[in-house]
Short mmCIF file of C-alpha atoms in Angstrom, two decimals:
data_model
loop_
_atom_site.label_atom_id
_atom_site.label_comp_id
_atom_site.label_asym_id
_atom_site.label_seq_id
_atom_site.Cartn_x
_atom_site.Cartn_y
_atom_site.Cartn_z
CA MET A 10 48.38 14.45 39.74
CA LEU A 11 50.79 12.24 37.77
CA THR A 12 53.66 12.00 40.22
CA GLY A 13 55.75 8.88 39.55
CA LYS A 14 53.92 7.97 36.39
CA VAL A 15 55.62 7.11 33.05
CA ALA A 16 54.03 8.38 29.84
CA VAL A 17 54.74 7.87 26.14
CA ILE A 18 53.47 10.58 23.89
CA THR A 19 53.66 10.06 20.15
CA GLY A 20 54.16 12.95 17.79
CA ALA A 21 55.33 15.13 20.65
CA GLY A 22 57.75 17.37 18.82
CA ARG A 23 55.37 20.22 18.47
CA GLY A 24 51.82 21.46 18.73
CA ILE A 25 49.41 19.42 20.84
CA GLY A 26 51.86 16.66 21.50
CA LYS A 27 54.39 19.16 22.87
CA ALA A 28 51.78 20.84 25.12
CA ILE A 29 50.74 17.44 26.46
CA ALA A 30 54.40 16.56 27.21
CA LEU A 31 54.94 19.84 29.12
CA GLN A 32 51.73 19.47 31.16
CA PHE A 33 52.54 15.93 32.07
CA VAL A 34 56.00 16.91 33.31
CA GLN A 35 54.43 19.73 35.33
CA GLN A 36 52.19 17.22 36.96
CA GLY A 37 55.06 14.97 37.94
CA SER A 38 55.23 12.40 35.16
CA LYS A 39 58.33 11.07 33.45
CA VAL A 40 57.85 11.52 29.72
CA VAL A 41 59.03 9.55 26.65
CA VAL A 42 58.81 11.99 23.78
CA ASN A 43 58.32 10.32 20.40
CA TYR A 44 59.05 12.03 17.06
CA ARG A 45 59.58 11.07 13.52
CA SER A 46 61.47 14.05 11.96
CA SER A 47 61.16 17.05 14.24
CA VAL A 48 64.72 16.78 15.64
CA LYS A 49 65.32 20.45 16.45
CA GLN A 50 61.96 20.91 18.05
CA VAL A 51 62.37 17.84 20.20
CA GLU A 52 65.87 18.99 21.33
CA GLU A 53 64.32 22.29 22.42
CA LEU A 54 61.46 20.49 24.22
CA LEU A 55 63.88 18.28 26.14
CA ASP A 56 65.88 21.35 27.12
CA SER A 57 62.67 23.01 28.47
CA ILE A 58 61.66 19.93 30.41
CA ARG A 59 65.05 19.46 32.01
CA ASN A 60 65.43 23.14 32.81
CA ALA A 61 62.15 22.91 34.66
CA GLY A 62 63.48 20.01 36.66
CA GLY A 63 61.51 17.37 34.77
CA GLU A 64 62.70 14.00 33.41
CA ALA A 65 62.30 12.93 29.83
CA ILE A 66 63.90 11.04 26.95
CA ALA A 67 63.29 11.19 23.24
CA VAL A 68 62.76 8.20 20.96
CA GLN A 69 62.79 8.63 17.15
CA ALA A 70 60.25 6.24 15.62
CA ASP A 71 57.78 6.12 12.77
CA VAL A 72 54.70 4.76 14.42
CA SER A 73 53.24 3.67 11.03
CA ASN A 74 55.99 0.98 11.09
CA GLU A 75 55.18 -1.88 13.46
CA ALA A 76 58.80 -2.55 14.35
CA ASP A 77 59.36 1.13 15.24
CA ALA A 78 56.19 1.28 17.35
CA LYS A 79 57.33 -1.79 19.19
CA ARG A 80 60.77 -0.40 19.74
CA LEU A 81 59.30 2.82 21.10
CA ILE A 82 57.32 1.01 23.81
CA GLU A 83 60.32 -1.23 24.64
CA GLU A 84 62.68 1.79 24.98
CA ALA A 85 60.26 3.39 27.43
CA VAL A 86 60.01 0.30 29.55
CA LYS A 87 63.84 -0.25 29.40
CA GLN A 88 64.50 3.31 30.62
CA TYR A 89 61.83 3.60 33.32
CA GLY A 90 60.74 0.05 34.15
CA ARG A 91 57.08 0.55 33.52
CA LEU A 92 54.43 2.31 31.37
CA ASP A 93 51.41 3.98 32.96
CA ILE A 94 50.11 6.26 30.14
CA LEU A 95 50.10 6.13 26.38
CA VAL A 96 48.96 9.11 24.35
CA ASN A 97 48.54 8.38 20.64
CA ASN A 98 48.91 11.85 19.18
CA ALA A 99 50.98 11.30 16.07
CA GLY A 100 49.04 12.27 12.92
CA ILE A 101 49.38 13.66 9.45
CA THR A 102 47.15 15.22 6.76
CA LYS A 103 47.23 15.01 2.98
CA ASP A 104 44.12 16.88 2.02
CA ASN A 105 42.55 16.53 -1.39
CA LEU A 106 39.10 16.35 -2.95
CA LEU A 107 37.81 12.80 -3.24
CA MET A 108 38.05 12.66 -7.09
CA ARG A 109 41.65 13.89 -6.92
CA MET A 110 42.86 11.97 -3.93
CA THR A 111 45.48 9.31 -4.72
CA GLU A 112 45.78 5.98 -3.17
CA GLN A 113 49.13 7.06 -1.70
CA GLU A 114 47.44 10.08 -0.08
CA PHE A 115 44.72 7.92 1.42
CA ASP A 116 46.97 5.07 2.61
CA SER A 117 49.69 7.28 4.13
CA VAL A 118 47.17 9.14 6.37
CA LEU A 119 45.53 5.87 7.46
CA ASP A 120 48.91 4.26 8.12
CA THR A 121 50.06 6.97 10.51
CA ASN A 122 46.83 8.09 12.12
CA LEU A 123 44.98 4.79 12.48
CA LYS A 124 47.49 1.96 12.03
CA GLY A 125 50.13 3.83 14.09
CA THR A 126 47.56 4.13 16.98
CA PHE A 127 46.83 0.38 16.62
CA PHE A 128 50.58 -0.57 16.79
CA CYS A 129 51.36 1.61 19.76
CA THR A 130 48.28 0.54 21.67
CA LYS A 131 48.97 -3.17 21.00
CA TYR A 132 52.46 -3.08 22.44
CA ALA A 133 51.60 -0.71 25.26
CA ALA A 134 48.67 -2.92 26.27
CA THR A 135 51.09 -5.87 26.49
CA VAL A 136 52.92 -4.01 29.26
CA MET A 137 49.85 -2.61 30.96
CA LEU A 138 48.13 -6.00 31.11
CA LYS A 139 51.00 -7.37 33.20
CA GLN A 140 50.75 -4.34 35.45
CA ARG A 141 46.99 -4.68 35.66
CA CYS A 142 46.71 -0.92 35.16
CA GLY A 143 47.21 1.85 32.58
CA LYS A 144 45.60 4.66 30.67
CA ILE A 145 45.44 5.02 26.95
CA ILE A 146 44.33 8.40 25.47
CA ASN A 147 43.95 8.53 21.70
CA ILE A 148 43.79 11.91 19.93
CA SER A 149 41.09 11.86 17.24
CA SER A 150 39.34 14.99 15.75
CA VAL A 151 35.90 16.46 15.35
CA VAL A 152 36.49 15.74 11.67
CA GLY A 153 36.09 12.06 12.59
CA LEU A 154 32.62 12.90 13.93
CA MET A 155 31.48 15.49 11.34
CA GLY A 156 33.56 14.94 8.19
CA ASN A 157 35.13 17.80 6.27
CA VAL A 158 35.49 18.66 2.61
CA GLY A 159 38.84 17.51 1.16
CA GLN A 160 39.51 15.22 4.16
CA ALA A 161 38.03 11.84 3.31
CA ASN A 162 41.32 10.16 4.42
CA TYR A 163 41.78 12.18 7.55
CA ALA A 164 38.09 11.78 8.50
CA ALA A 165 38.26 8.01 7.95
CA SER A 166 41.37 7.65 10.08
CA LYS A 167 40.03 9.74 12.94
CA ALA A 168 36.56 8.01 12.91
CA GLY A 169 38.54 4.73 12.92
CA VAL A 170 40.43 5.79 16.01
CA ILE A 171 37.17 6.37 17.86
CA GLY A 172 35.71 2.93 16.87
CA MET A 173 38.96 1.14 17.68
CA SER A 174 39.20 2.91 21.05
CA LYS A 175 35.72 1.77 22.07
CA ALA A 176 36.50 -1.78 21.11
CA VAL A 177 39.86 -1.84 22.97
CA ALA A 178 38.27 -0.17 26.00
CA ARG A 179 35.95 -3.14 26.27
CA GLU A 180 38.78 -5.59 25.85
CA LEU A 181 41.07 -4.11 28.44
CA ALA A 182 38.61 -2.88 31.11
CA SER A 183 38.76 -6.01 33.23
CA ARG A 184 42.45 -5.49 33.77
CA GLY A 185 42.12 -1.96 35.07
CA ILE A 186 43.18 -0.29 31.80
CA THR A 187 41.04 2.60 30.48
CA VAL A 188 40.97 3.78 26.88
CA ASN A 189 39.50 7.18 25.97
CA VAL A 190 39.58 9.63 23.11
CA VAL A 191 40.03 13.40 22.96
CA ALA A 192 38.60 14.97 19.75
CA PRO A 193 39.94 18.48 19.22
CA GLY A 194 38.36 21.00 16.94
CA PHE A 195 40.25 23.81 15.28
CA ILE A 196 43.33 24.35 17.43
CA GLU A 197 46.14 26.90 16.85
CA THR A 198 48.94 24.68 15.50
CA ASP A 199 51.31 24.50 12.55
CA MET A 200 48.47 22.78 10.62
CA THR A 201 45.95 25.56 11.10
CA GLU A 202 48.52 28.25 10.51
CA GLN A 203 48.60 27.08 6.82
CA LEU A 204 44.92 28.00 6.45
CA SER A 205 44.11 31.26 4.76
CA ASP A 206 42.47 34.09 6.71
CA LYS A 207 39.27 33.54 4.62
CA VAL A 208 39.12 29.95 5.71
CA LYS A 209 39.83 30.79 9.33
CA GLU A 210 37.02 33.43 9.36
CA ALA A 211 34.66 31.00 7.76
CA THR A 212 35.37 28.22 10.34
CA ILE A 213 35.15 30.61 13.31
CA THR A 214 31.67 31.55 12.36
CA ASN A 215 30.59 27.93 13.00
CA ILE A 216 32.33 27.69 16.42
CA PRO A 217 29.93 28.79 19.23
CA LEU A 218 32.88 30.08 21.33
CA LYS A 219 33.98 32.15 18.28
CA ARG A 220 37.70 31.34 18.43
CA TYR A 221 40.23 28.60 17.80
CA GLY A 222 41.43 26.65 20.79
CA VAL A 223 45.03 26.45 21.94
CA ALA A 224 47.07 23.29 22.46
CA GLU A 225 47.18 23.73 26.24
CA GLU A 226 43.40 23.41 26.29
CA VAL A 227 43.64 20.02 24.60
CA ALA A 228 46.46 19.04 26.90
CA GLY A 229 44.22 19.81 29.91
CA ALA A 230 41.64 17.32 28.77
CA VAL A 231 44.29 14.67 28.15
CA GLY A 232 45.82 15.38 31.55
CA PHE A 233 42.41 14.85 33.21
CA LEU A 234 41.84 11.53 31.46
CA ALA A 235 45.36 10.38 32.43
CA SER A 236 44.74 11.24 36.12
CA GLU A 237 43.22 9.17 38.87
CA ALA A 238 40.23 11.50 38.75
CA ALA A 239 39.24 9.72 35.57
CA ASN A 240 39.64 6.14 36.87
CA TYR A 241 35.98 5.37 36.26
CA ILE A 242 35.87 6.75 32.75
CA THR A 243 36.54 4.49 29.78
CA GLY A 244 35.34 4.24 26.08
CA GLN A 245 34.40 7.98 25.99
CA VAL A 246 35.05 10.70 23.49
CA LEU A 247 35.82 14.13 24.96
CA GLN A 248 35.38 16.91 22.40
CA VAL A 249 37.58 20.01 22.83
CA ASP A 250 36.14 22.02 20.04
CA GLY A 251 34.45 25.17 21.34
CA GLY A 252 31.04 23.58 20.68
CA LEU A 253 31.71 23.02 16.94
CA ALA A 254 30.34 19.44 16.87
CA MET A 255 27.66 19.99 19.54
#
């Protein structure tokens, strides 16, 4: 489905980003794996990709820094000559109740989750506009649709990703570039592993499918939006949440 395509995936060292990278490679894409600090995990991911006959490179970059984000896109084009797909997946959390949340906790989450998506989209779009084609998939969250206690910063960043994606989708549509959003619910990742059993049980009661999702299920949605089957879809939010935000 993605044979010959070149994809940049931010925050691909583990979890959802890793699953997306592996699925893209299985579908024939060349992958640029971005990471900030997950060196060991990225090395293992590259080994897995190459052992499976895939092609990938890793680029260390902090996407909250504009110069780093620009360099990431430039490295991808330098290596492969084009850029067909951008998946903005890099994200962090710094949870705290509103009255206890510091400015640093708020700003750092917005800088990575929202501003990082802006930077990477801006420089990827520069390449895609010249090609007159491309697909941008931004990873948001159902928290950006519903809110969540202790996550005012995270909810703001993920709601911002949705609004920005819709605006950019309108700007770029005339050049054949689509921009869509995948909004995962509770997915089995390093983040959710830190939750207590009590919290996990409480959240599962609110999920109609009565379970957490797995990273591969999110990757499947991203893979669809990156494929030619989704050529007439833009500005949409696809929830992968077991019905949580129905």
